Amino acid sequence: MKRLRSQVKSCLKTETVEIENSETLRNHHHALLEEEIRNLREKLINWYDINKRDLQWRDLAKHIDPNIRGYSVLVSEIMLQQTQVATVKSYYSKWIEKWPDLTALSKATLEEVNTLWSGLGYYSRGKRLHEAACKVVHEMDGTMPQKAEQLQKQLPGVGPYTAAAIGSIAFNERVGLVDGNVIRVITRLCSIGADTSKKSVVDVIWKLSNEMVDPERPGDFNQGMMELGATVCTPKSPLCQSCPISLMCRAYKRSNQKEAAGPTDIEDVPDCLLCLPIDQPWIVKDGVTNYPRKAKKTAAKIARNIVLIVERPTNESDSNEYLLWQRPVNGLLANLWEFPSFPSHQWSDDLDESSELTAALDQSKGLLTGRTIERCQYVADVFHQFSHISQTYGLYRVAVRACENAKDNVVSLPDHYQGFRWLNARQIAGAAISTAMKKVFRAFTQNVDGSGSSSSLKRKTKSKETGTVSKKQMTLQSYFKNSQTE
């Protein structure tokens, strides 16, 4: 077992302590004294009782049925991963109305789950939530585990944080938890300036969280920590004057001392594994926002795709229908529906002669058995930011008509793609498609008028969010001349 020795400076004196497997350091400014912990619990829970937001999942977490309690927290915590509370509230309400318990969710299809999840992002979360419900119902006699350790081991998609949240909030288990809000509160509270993207540092924060959690009301304490981080101890403009635990916060104390230009009894020690790095010292103007420190984010990958909005007329109604295919079961946007999309490396405004577009249209001809492409028209560029990809979609409208004896139920799909559909605009609005594809179709409908032409009023440059329409209409005449001679 590796043992590291570090000189750390306490609030009152310098002393030598040992760190073993990243365990919490005691009796110095990276941890709280027992009296401080008792004070923290009392002040935080009192503050939470008065100031907590009214959220539907918090009411359901007090349900008499333990399975309902566990399920309500499971759904809310999975939805809240990488997603703001304001966005989750409406999705959660619709989800619980449609599937009020594990049994109801286990009877749903993945297609139904993806449809309701559409627009929430990180779509694999919905799939894992569905898998967890099926496992509890079909393999665990419908009884949800009540301990964090078992929740993490047995339920798909449940990691340490989600397991601790369910265990403490739904089942009153005495376990702390760590999410982005808690990391921010604890690093400021205990002046932890080390890189919080490192596992060793996160392990310390987990240990501190488990030591701090209230033994009588662990769920409320954990929710109080997260609520404090979300509403008071915010990333950029913390409301320290409104914080119930500011008087024991090392970062707040240090900030006040530095602002007063007086001596400070909280200093960074060069060899300490948890202090601010020597090459990234305390910045006076930043105050408490010196914490937490994170490694620089990796630059997002830049990608461009050609998207073909394949459109056919219908006899049954005045609305046209559009071709969508279903993405593979694994990978980005798994199982969702999208308009035919092809990778592109062309960034020119003039794509008339683009070999990539020609190749995409060639694939479309193979895709559309029994149909002829009448026209291909550039519509717009649409930008969408994924968490790790800066994506631009080049939109093309592809109008097709049926040949004699056309078979609409025959489509040649790329490898691993699962199926296809022809949907009208109303059906697309309710389909399981990504936010990116919704933006694509919105840009399409905004920039193409009913006559089938790009509206002259909509060819001016637009923002990345709504799409940019080229001043030049691209008919790809050369492509069709070549097609006619084949």
Short mmCIF file of C-alpha atoms in Angstrom, two decimals:
data_model
loop_
_atom_site.label_atom_id
_atom_site.label_comp_id
_atom_site.label_asym_id
_atom_site.label_seq_id
_atom_site.Cartn_x
_atom_site.Cartn_y
_atom_site.Cartn_z
CA MET A 1 0.00 0.00 0.00
CA LYS A 2 1.54 3.28 -1.06
CA ARG A 3 1.97 5.89 1.65
CA LEU A 4 2.62 9.52 0.82
CA ARG A 5 3.88 12.12 3.24
CA SER A 6 2.97 15.75 2.82
CA GLN A 7 3.66 18.97 4.71
CA VAL A 8 0.38 20.83 5.10
CA LYS A 9 -0.32 24.03 6.90
CA SER A 10 -3.32 24.11 9.20
CA CYS A 11 -5.35 27.15 10.13
CA LEU A 12 -3.24 27.51 13.28
CA LYS A 13 0.02 25.67 12.74
CA THR A 14 2.14 23.57 10.40
CA GLU A 15 2.10 19.81 10.96
CA THR A 16 2.99 16.59 9.18
CA VAL A 17 0.15 14.22 8.28
CA GLU A 18 -0.10 11.04 6.26
CA ILE A 19 -2.29 10.32 3.24
CA GLU A 20 -3.10 6.65 2.78
CA ASN A 21 -5.00 5.68 -0.37
CA SER A 22 -6.12 9.31 -0.72
CA GLU A 23 -7.92 9.24 2.63
CA THR A 24 -9.05 12.50 4.16
CA LEU A 25 -6.47 14.58 5.96
CA ARG A 26 -7.50 15.50 9.48
CA ASN A 27 -6.97 18.52 11.73
CA HIS A 28 -5.92 21.00 9.07
CA HIS A 29 -7.62 23.16 6.49
CA HIS A 30 -8.47 20.37 4.02
CA ALA A 31 -10.95 18.80 6.45
CA LEU A 32 -13.45 19.85 9.10
CA LEU A 33 -13.18 19.26 12.83
CA GLU A 34 -15.90 17.16 14.47
CA GLU A 35 -17.49 20.24 16.00
CA GLU A 36 -17.52 21.92 12.59
CA ILE A 37 -19.16 18.86 11.02
CA ARG A 38 -21.93 18.92 13.63
CA ASN A 39 -22.42 22.61 12.99
CA LEU A 40 -22.43 22.03 9.22
CA ARG A 41 -25.15 19.38 9.46
CA GLU A 42 -27.42 21.54 11.59
CA LYS A 43 -27.05 24.72 9.56
CA LEU A 44 -27.30 23.03 6.16
CA ILE A 45 -30.41 20.97 6.96
CA ASN A 46 -32.15 23.97 8.55
CA TRP A 47 -31.37 26.01 5.45
CA TYR A 48 -32.57 23.21 3.15
CA ASP A 49 -35.88 22.82 5.00
CA ILE A 50 -36.63 26.49 4.39
CA ASN A 51 -35.15 27.05 0.93
CA LYS A 52 -35.49 23.79 -1.01
CA ARG A 53 -37.14 24.01 -4.39
CA ASP A 54 -40.51 22.38 -4.93
CA LEU A 55 -39.70 19.46 -7.25
CA GLN A 56 -42.00 16.56 -8.11
CA TRP A 57 -39.42 13.86 -7.49
CA ARG A 58 -38.82 15.09 -3.96
CA ASP A 59 -42.48 14.53 -3.12
CA LEU A 60 -42.46 11.03 -4.62
CA ALA A 61 -39.27 10.20 -2.69
CA LYS A 62 -41.43 10.28 0.47
CA HIS A 63 -44.02 7.81 -0.90
CA ILE A 64 -45.11 5.01 1.43
CA ASP A 65 -44.12 2.37 -1.16
CA PRO A 66 -40.32 1.88 -1.08
CA ASN A 67 -40.29 0.82 -4.73
CA ILE A 68 -42.00 4.08 -5.74
CA ARG A 69 -39.49 6.01 -3.64
CA GLY A 70 -36.52 4.27 -5.25
CA TYR A 71 -37.98 4.53 -8.74
CA SER A 72 -38.73 8.24 -8.41
CA VAL A 73 -35.15 9.01 -7.38
CA LEU A 74 -33.70 6.68 -10.03
CA VAL A 75 -35.62 8.44 -12.82
CA SER A 76 -34.83 11.95 -11.58
CA GLU A 77 -31.12 11.30 -11.04
CA ILE A 78 -30.66 9.65 -14.43
CA MET A 79 -32.45 12.55 -16.12
CA LEU A 80 -30.46 15.15 -14.16
CA GLN A 81 -27.12 13.78 -15.34
CA GLN A 82 -25.59 16.53 -17.51
CA THR A 83 -29.01 18.25 -17.69
CA GLN A 84 -30.40 21.26 -15.83
CA VAL A 85 -33.33 21.01 -13.43
CA ALA A 86 -35.42 23.46 -15.47
CA THR A 87 -35.17 21.17 -18.51
CA VAL A 88 -35.83 17.96 -16.59
CA LYS A 89 -39.01 19.08 -14.81
CA SER A 90 -41.38 18.73 -17.79
CA TYR A 91 -39.76 15.51 -18.99
CA TYR A 92 -40.01 13.98 -15.53
CA SER A 93 -43.68 14.89 -15.24
CA LYS A 94 -44.51 13.31 -18.61
CA TRP A 95 -42.42 10.23 -17.79
CA ILE A 96 -44.09 9.57 -14.42
CA GLU A 97 -47.53 10.14 -15.91
CA LYS A 98 -46.85 7.57 -18.63
CA TRP A 99 -44.86 5.08 -16.52
CA PRO A 100 -45.66 5.63 -12.82
CA ASP A 101 -43.68 2.64 -11.58
CA LEU A 102 -41.08 0.05 -12.54
CA THR A 103 -43.67 -2.42 -13.80
CA ALA A 104 -45.21 0.10 -16.18
CA LEU A 105 -41.81 1.09 -17.54
CA SER A 106 -40.77 -2.53 -18.02
CA LYS A 107 -43.74 -3.01 -20.37
CA ALA A 108 -42.73 -0.10 -22.59
CA THR A 109 -40.79 -0.55 -25.81
CA LEU A 110 -37.41 1.08 -26.33
CA GLU A 111 -39.01 3.03 -29.20
CA GLU A 112 -41.54 4.53 -26.79
CA VAL A 113 -38.79 5.39 -24.32
CA ASN A 114 -36.70 7.09 -27.00
CA THR A 115 -39.71 9.04 -28.25
CA LEU A 116 -40.44 10.50 -24.82
CA TRP A 117 -36.73 11.12 -24.20
CA SER A 118 -36.34 12.94 -27.51
CA GLY A 119 -34.74 16.33 -26.95
CA LEU A 120 -33.33 15.54 -23.50
CA GLY A 121 -29.93 14.49 -24.86
CA TYR A 122 -27.51 11.72 -23.87
CA TYR A 123 -30.00 9.19 -25.18
CA SER A 124 -28.31 6.09 -23.78
CA ARG A 125 -29.63 7.17 -20.37
CA GLY A 126 -33.20 6.37 -21.35
CA LYS A 127 -32.15 2.95 -22.61
CA ARG A 128 -30.32 2.15 -19.37
CA LEU A 129 -33.29 3.31 -17.31
CA HIS A 130 -35.52 0.98 -19.29
CA GLU A 131 -33.05 -1.88 -18.83
CA ALA A 132 -32.92 -1.26 -15.07
CA ALA A 133 -36.72 -1.44 -14.80
CA CYS A 134 -36.83 -4.67 -16.81
CA LYS A 135 -34.16 -6.23 -14.61
CA VAL A 136 -35.92 -5.34 -11.35
CA VAL A 137 -39.27 -6.62 -12.60
CA HIS A 138 -38.13 -9.75 -14.40
CA GLU A 139 -35.07 -10.84 -12.42
CA MET A 140 -35.51 -9.39 -8.93
CA ASP A 141 -39.19 -10.11 -8.22
CA GLY A 142 -40.05 -6.47 -8.67
CA THR A 143 -38.14 -5.38 -5.57
CA MET A 144 -35.57 -2.65 -5.95
CA PRO A 145 -32.31 -2.92 -3.97
CA GLN A 146 -32.11 -0.45 -1.09
CA LYS A 147 -28.37 -0.21 -0.43
CA ALA A 148 -26.03 1.89 -2.53
CA GLU A 149 -23.53 -0.94 -2.98
CA GLN A 150 -26.19 -3.32 -4.33
CA LEU A 151 -27.81 -0.65 -6.48
CA GLN A 152 -24.50 0.02 -8.19
CA LYS A 153 -23.71 -3.66 -8.69
CA GLN A 154 -27.11 -4.81 -9.90
CA LEU A 155 -28.75 -2.02 -11.90
CA PRO A 156 -27.59 -0.98 -15.40
CA GLY A 157 -26.54 2.64 -15.69
CA VAL A 158 -26.30 3.17 -11.92
CA GLY A 159 -22.88 4.46 -10.87
CA PRO A 160 -21.55 5.52 -7.46
CA TYR A 161 -23.32 8.88 -7.41
CA THR A 162 -26.75 7.62 -8.53
CA ALA A 163 -26.53 4.65 -6.16
CA ALA A 164 -25.70 6.93 -3.23
CA ALA A 165 -28.51 9.32 -4.16
CA ILE A 166 -31.09 6.52 -4.26
CA GLY A 167 -29.75 4.88 -1.11
CA SER A 168 -29.75 8.06 0.96
CA ILE A 169 -32.79 9.92 -0.41
CA ALA A 170 -35.19 7.00 -0.94
CA PHE A 171 -33.99 4.58 1.76
CA ASN A 172 -32.29 6.80 4.38
CA GLU A 173 -28.94 5.03 4.04
CA ARG A 174 -26.07 6.91 5.66
CA VAL A 175 -23.90 7.52 2.59
CA GLY A 176 -22.52 10.72 1.15
CA LEU A 177 -22.49 11.50 -2.53
CA VAL A 178 -20.42 13.48 -4.99
CA ASP A 179 -21.63 15.35 -8.06
CA GLY A 180 -20.50 18.60 -9.66
CA ASN A 181 -22.35 20.74 -7.12
CA VAL A 182 -20.98 18.80 -4.15
CA ILE A 183 -17.44 18.97 -5.55
CA ARG A 184 -17.75 22.74 -5.76
CA VAL A 185 -19.08 23.07 -2.19
CA ILE A 186 -16.50 20.76 -0.61
CA THR A 187 -13.48 22.11 -2.49
CA ARG A 188 -14.37 25.61 -1.30
CA LEU A 189 -15.32 24.48 2.18
CA CYS A 190 -12.01 22.62 2.59
CA SER A 191 -9.81 24.70 0.24
CA ILE A 192 -8.99 21.78 -2.06
CA GLY A 193 -7.16 23.23 -5.04
CA ALA A 194 -5.92 20.06 -6.70
CA ASP A 195 -7.26 19.03 -10.12
CA THR A 196 -10.76 17.61 -9.49
CA SER A 197 -10.63 15.59 -12.70
CA LYS A 198 -8.10 13.27 -11.02
CA LYS A 199 -9.47 10.14 -9.38
CA SER A 200 -7.23 10.53 -6.33
CA VAL A 201 -8.73 13.96 -5.62
CA VAL A 202 -12.29 12.78 -6.20
CA ASP A 203 -11.64 9.91 -3.78
CA VAL A 204 -10.74 12.46 -1.10
CA ILE A 205 -13.94 14.37 -1.78
CA TRP A 206 -15.98 11.16 -1.51
CA LYS A 207 -14.34 10.43 1.84
CA LEU A 208 -15.12 13.93 3.09
CA SER A 209 -18.71 13.65 1.89
CA ASN A 210 -19.19 10.37 3.74
CA GLU A 211 -17.78 11.91 6.91
CA MET A 212 -19.98 15.00 6.70
CA VAL A 213 -23.32 13.35 5.88
CA ASP A 214 -25.94 13.58 8.62
CA PRO A 215 -26.65 10.14 10.16
CA GLU A 216 -30.30 10.93 10.92
CA ARG A 217 -31.27 12.68 7.67
CA PRO A 218 -28.69 11.61 5.06
CA GLY A 219 -31.03 12.17 2.11
CA ASP A 220 -31.92 15.70 3.12
CA PHE A 221 -28.29 16.50 3.89
CA ASN A 222 -27.16 15.29 0.45
CA GLN A 223 -29.95 17.18 -1.27
CA GLY A 224 -29.00 20.22 0.79
CA MET A 225 -25.40 20.02 -0.42
CA MET A 226 -26.55 19.76 -4.04
CA GLU A 227 -29.14 22.51 -3.58
CA LEU A 228 -26.53 24.79 -2.04
CA GLY A 229 -24.18 24.21 -4.96
CA ALA A 230 -26.92 24.79 -7.51
CA THR A 231 -28.44 27.96 -6.02
CA VAL A 232 -25.88 29.64 -3.72
CA CYS A 233 -22.37 28.22 -4.14
CA THR A 234 -22.54 28.65 -7.91
CA PRO A 235 -19.59 28.39 -10.32
CA LYS A 236 -19.10 32.04 -11.25
CA SER A 237 -21.12 34.31 -8.95
CA PRO A 238 -21.50 32.61 -5.56
CA LEU A 239 -23.81 34.26 -3.01
CA CYS A 240 -21.48 33.92 -0.04
CA GLN A 241 -23.44 36.43 2.05
CA SER A 242 -26.48 34.13 1.80
CA CYS A 243 -24.60 30.90 2.46
CA PRO A 244 -25.54 29.16 5.74
CA ILE A 245 -22.06 27.63 6.12
CA SER A 246 -19.86 30.51 4.99
CA LEU A 247 -18.34 31.03 8.44
CA MET A 248 -16.68 27.61 8.32
CA CYS A 249 -15.71 27.88 4.63
CA ARG A 250 -11.93 28.03 4.16
CA ALA A 251 -12.21 29.66 0.72
CA TYR A 252 -14.52 32.39 2.07
CA LYS A 253 -12.18 33.04 4.98
CA ARG A 254 -9.16 33.20 2.70
CA SER A 255 -10.97 35.49 0.28
CA ASN A 256 -11.83 37.96 3.04
CA GLN A 257 -8.28 37.95 4.36
CA LYS A 258 -6.77 38.56 0.94
CA GLU A 259 -9.24 41.33 0.15
CA ALA A 260 -8.27 43.02 3.41
CA ALA A 261 -4.62 42.85 2.31
CA GLY A 262 -3.69 41.36 5.69
CA PRO A 263 -1.79 38.21 6.60
CA THR A 264 -3.56 34.91 6.03
CA ASP A 265 -3.39 31.76 8.11
CA ILE A 266 -4.47 29.58 5.17
CA GLU A 267 -1.65 29.09 2.70
CA ASP A 268 -0.78 26.64 -0.02
CA VAL A 269 2.07 24.27 0.80
CA PRO A 270 4.25 23.24 -2.16
CA ASP A 271 4.31 19.50 -1.38
CA CYS A 272 0.64 19.18 -0.45
CA LEU A 273 -1.35 16.99 -2.82
CA LEU A 274 -4.56 18.95 -2.22
CA CYS A 275 -3.44 22.60 -2.18
CA LEU A 276 -3.51 24.89 -5.18
CA PRO A 277 -0.62 24.03 -7.52
CA ILE A 278 2.44 26.27 -7.29
CA ASP A 279 2.11 27.18 -10.97
CA GLN A 280 -1.59 28.07 -10.49
CA PRO A 281 -1.59 30.23 -7.35
CA TRP A 282 -4.48 31.96 -5.62
CA ILE A 283 -5.88 34.86 -7.67
CA VAL A 284 -7.17 37.58 -5.35
CA LYS A 285 -9.88 38.94 -7.67
CA ASP A 286 -11.38 35.46 -8.13
CA GLY A 287 -12.05 34.96 -4.42
CA VAL A 288 -13.80 31.70 -3.60
CA THR A 289 -14.05 30.86 -7.31
CA ASN A 290 -10.38 29.89 -7.16
CA TYR A 291 -11.97 26.53 -6.26
CA PRO A 292 -12.49 24.04 -7.76
CA ARG A 293 -9.62 23.67 -10.21
CA LYS A 294 -10.12 21.50 -13.28
CA ALA A 295 -7.92 20.39 -16.13
CA LYS A 296 -8.50 22.21 -19.40
CA LYS A 297 -11.19 20.62 -21.52
CA THR A 298 -10.19 18.81 -24.67
CA ALA A 299 -11.17 20.81 -27.74
CA ALA A 300 -14.34 19.56 -29.38
CA LYS A 301 -13.97 17.61 -32.61
CA ILE A 302 -15.18 19.51 -35.69
CA ALA A 303 -17.43 17.49 -37.99
CA ARG A 304 -19.59 18.12 -41.06
CA ASN A 305 -22.28 15.91 -42.55
CA ILE A 306 -24.38 16.10 -45.69
CA VAL A 307 -28.04 15.55 -44.78
CA LEU A 308 -30.57 14.64 -47.47
CA ILE A 309 -34.17 15.58 -46.78
CA VAL A 310 -35.75 13.06 -49.15
CA GLU A 311 -39.29 14.16 -49.92
CA ARG A 312 -42.11 12.36 -51.70
CA PRO A 313 -45.68 13.46 -52.48
CA THR A 314 -48.58 11.45 -51.10
CA ASN A 315 -51.99 10.76 -52.51
CA GLU A 316 -53.77 10.52 -49.18
CA SER A 317 -53.12 14.06 -47.94
CA ASP A 318 -51.71 17.39 -48.96
CA SER A 319 -48.61 16.95 -46.79
CA ASN A 320 -45.45 15.41 -48.18
CA GLU A 321 -43.57 12.60 -46.46
CA TYR A 322 -39.89 12.42 -45.62
CA LEU A 323 -37.52 9.48 -45.38
CA LEU A 324 -35.88 8.67 -42.05
CA TRP A 325 -33.72 5.73 -41.09
CA GLN A 326 -32.92 4.29 -37.68
CA ARG A 327 -29.37 4.53 -36.36
CA PRO A 328 -27.45 1.46 -35.10
CA VAL A 329 -28.04 0.02 -31.64
CA ASN A 330 -24.67 1.30 -30.38
CA GLY A 331 -22.73 4.55 -30.62
CA LEU A 332 -23.75 8.20 -30.74
CA LEU A 333 -27.55 8.71 -30.85
CA ALA A 334 -28.12 4.94 -30.81
CA ASN A 335 -31.56 3.73 -31.96
CA LEU A 336 -32.77 7.21 -32.89
CA TRP A 337 -34.30 8.15 -36.24
CA GLU A 338 -32.62 10.63 -38.57
CA PHE A 339 -32.67 11.92 -42.13
CA PRO A 340 -30.09 10.17 -44.34
CA SER A 341 -26.74 11.61 -43.34
CA PHE A 342 -23.26 11.16 -44.81
CA PRO A 343 -19.84 12.35 -43.52
CA SER A 344 -18.35 15.26 -45.43
CA HIS A 345 -15.00 17.03 -45.47
CA GLN A 346 -16.00 19.82 -47.86
CA TRP A 347 -16.30 23.34 -46.46
CA SER A 348 -16.69 25.25 -49.74
CA ASP A 349 -19.80 27.37 -50.36
CA ASP A 350 -19.99 25.86 -53.84
CA LEU A 351 -20.75 22.17 -53.57
CA ASP A 352 -22.10 21.71 -57.11
CA GLU A 353 -19.13 19.56 -58.05
CA SER A 354 -18.58 17.99 -54.64
CA SER A 355 -17.65 14.35 -55.08
CA GLU A 356 -19.00 13.68 -51.57
CA LEU A 357 -22.43 15.03 -52.43
CA THR A 358 -22.42 13.03 -55.66
CA ALA A 359 -21.53 9.92 -53.67
CA ALA A 360 -24.34 10.66 -51.19
CA LEU A 361 -26.82 10.99 -54.03
CA ASP A 362 -25.54 7.77 -55.56
CA GLN A 363 -26.21 6.04 -52.26
CA SER A 364 -29.65 7.59 -52.18
CA LYS A 365 -30.44 6.19 -55.60
CA GLY A 366 -29.59 2.75 -54.28
CA LEU A 367 -31.59 3.47 -51.16
CA LEU A 368 -34.71 4.55 -53.01
CA THR A 369 -35.65 1.43 -54.89
CA GLY A 370 -38.31 2.22 -57.48
CA ARG A 371 -38.00 5.99 -57.24
CA THR A 372 -36.35 8.67 -59.36
CA ILE A 373 -34.62 11.79 -58.03
CA GLU A 374 -36.24 14.80 -59.70
CA ARG A 375 -34.29 17.57 -58.03
CA CYS A 376 -31.59 18.16 -55.45
CA GLN A 377 -31.46 21.62 -53.90
CA TYR A 378 -29.18 23.08 -51.24
CA VAL A 379 -31.20 24.48 -48.33
CA ALA A 380 -29.05 25.53 -45.38
CA ASP A 381 -26.18 24.83 -43.02
CA VAL A 382 -27.24 23.99 -39.47
CA PHE A 383 -24.88 23.98 -36.49
CA HIS A 384 -25.32 21.81 -33.40
CA GLN A 385 -22.99 21.48 -30.43
CA PHE A 386 -22.70 18.01 -28.94
CA SER A 387 -20.72 17.63 -25.71
CA HIS A 388 -17.59 16.61 -27.63
CA ILE A 389 -18.40 17.41 -31.27
CA SER A 390 -18.99 20.73 -33.03
CA GLN A 391 -21.28 19.47 -35.77
CA THR A 392 -22.42 21.23 -38.95
CA TYR A 393 -25.09 19.72 -41.18
CA GLY A 394 -25.30 20.72 -44.84
CA LEU A 395 -28.98 20.30 -45.77
CA TYR A 396 -30.16 19.26 -49.24
CA ARG A 397 -33.71 18.82 -50.35
CA VAL A 398 -34.09 15.75 -52.55
CA ALA A 399 -37.46 15.54 -54.32
CA VAL A 400 -38.36 12.09 -55.62
CA ARG A 401 -41.21 10.61 -57.60
CA ALA A 402 -42.37 7.04 -57.96
CA CYS A 403 -41.52 4.99 -61.01
CA GLU A 404 -43.92 2.43 -62.39
CA ASN A 405 -44.39 -0.49 -59.96
CA ALA A 406 -42.45 1.33 -57.21
CA LYS A 407 -42.17 -0.58 -53.94
CA ASP A 408 -42.13 1.79 -50.99
CA ASN A 409 -41.45 -1.05 -48.59
CA VAL A 410 -38.05 -1.75 -50.16
CA VAL A 411 -35.12 0.38 -49.02
CA SER A 412 -31.45 -0.54 -49.12
CA LEU A 413 -29.96 0.51 -45.76
CA PRO A 414 -26.32 1.08 -44.77
CA ASP A 415 -24.67 -1.56 -42.59
CA HIS A 416 -25.96 -1.76 -39.00
CA TYR A 417 -28.87 0.63 -39.63
CA GLN A 418 -32.10 -0.93 -38.40
CA GLY A 419 -35.00 0.29 -40.52
CA PHE A 420 -36.67 3.17 -42.34
CA ARG A 421 -39.90 5.15 -42.30
CA TRP A 422 -41.74 7.71 -44.40
CA LEU A 423 -43.21 10.31 -42.03
CA ASN A 424 -45.04 13.58 -42.52
CA ALA A 425 -44.20 16.74 -40.57
CA ARG A 426 -46.70 16.00 -37.81
CA GLN A 427 -45.34 12.49 -37.31
CA ILE A 428 -41.75 13.74 -37.29
CA ALA A 429 -42.63 16.10 -34.44
CA GLY A 430 -43.60 13.09 -32.31
CA ALA A 431 -40.88 10.69 -33.41
CA ALA A 432 -37.78 9.55 -31.51
CA ILE A 433 -35.31 11.90 -33.16
CA SER A 434 -32.47 13.91 -31.69
CA THR A 435 -32.45 17.62 -30.92
CA ALA A 436 -29.97 18.03 -33.79
CA MET A 437 -32.37 16.47 -36.29
CA LYS A 438 -35.20 18.62 -34.96
CA LYS A 439 -33.09 21.68 -35.68
CA VAL A 440 -32.33 20.31 -39.15
CA PHE A 441 -36.01 19.84 -39.99
CA ARG A 442 -36.93 23.23 -38.51
CA ALA A 443 -34.32 24.91 -40.72
CA PHE A 444 -35.66 22.96 -43.70
CA THR A 445 -39.27 24.05 -43.15
CA GLN A 446 -38.22 27.66 -42.51
CA ASN A 447 -36.09 27.95 -45.62
CA VAL A 448 -38.20 26.09 -48.19
CA ASP A 449 -41.54 27.46 -49.26
CA GLY A 450 -44.56 25.51 -50.39
CA SER A 451 -43.62 25.72 -54.07
CA GLY A 452 -40.47 23.72 -53.49
CA SER A 453 -38.04 26.62 -53.86
CA SER A 454 -35.73 28.27 -51.39
CA SER A 455 -37.51 31.43 -50.29
CA SER A 456 -35.77 34.53 -51.60
CA LEU A 457 -36.61 36.23 -48.32
CA LYS A 458 -34.74 33.57 -46.40
CA ARG A 459 -31.47 33.46 -48.27
CA LYS A 460 -29.77 36.00 -46.09
CA THR A 461 -27.08 34.81 -43.73
CA LYS A 462 -28.47 33.47 -40.49
CA SER A 463 -26.95 32.47 -37.18
CA LYS A 464 -25.43 29.07 -36.60
CA GLU A 465 -28.42 28.07 -34.50
CA THR A 466 -31.00 28.48 -37.28
CA GLY A 467 -28.86 27.68 -40.28
CA THR A 468 -27.20 29.66 -43.04
CA VAL A 469 -28.70 29.62 -46.51
CA SER A 470 -26.36 30.14 -49.45
CA LYS A 471 -27.13 32.95 -51.88
CA LYS A 472 -26.62 30.44 -54.66
CA GLN A 473 -29.20 27.74 -55.35
CA MET A 474 -27.45 24.48 -56.11
CA THR A 475 -29.30 22.35 -58.64
CA LEU A 476 -26.44 19.93 -59.30
CA GLN A 477 -27.20 19.91 -63.01
CA SER A 478 -23.97 18.08 -63.75
CA TYR A 479 -25.02 15.24 -61.49
CA PHE A 480 -28.33 14.77 -63.25
CA LYS A 481 -26.75 15.01 -66.70
CA ASN A 482 -24.43 12.20 -65.71
CA SER A 483 -27.33 10.23 -64.25
CA GLN A 484 -29.33 10.52 -67.45
CA THR A 485 -26.50 9.14 -69.54
CA GLU A 486 -25.98 6.08 -67.38
#
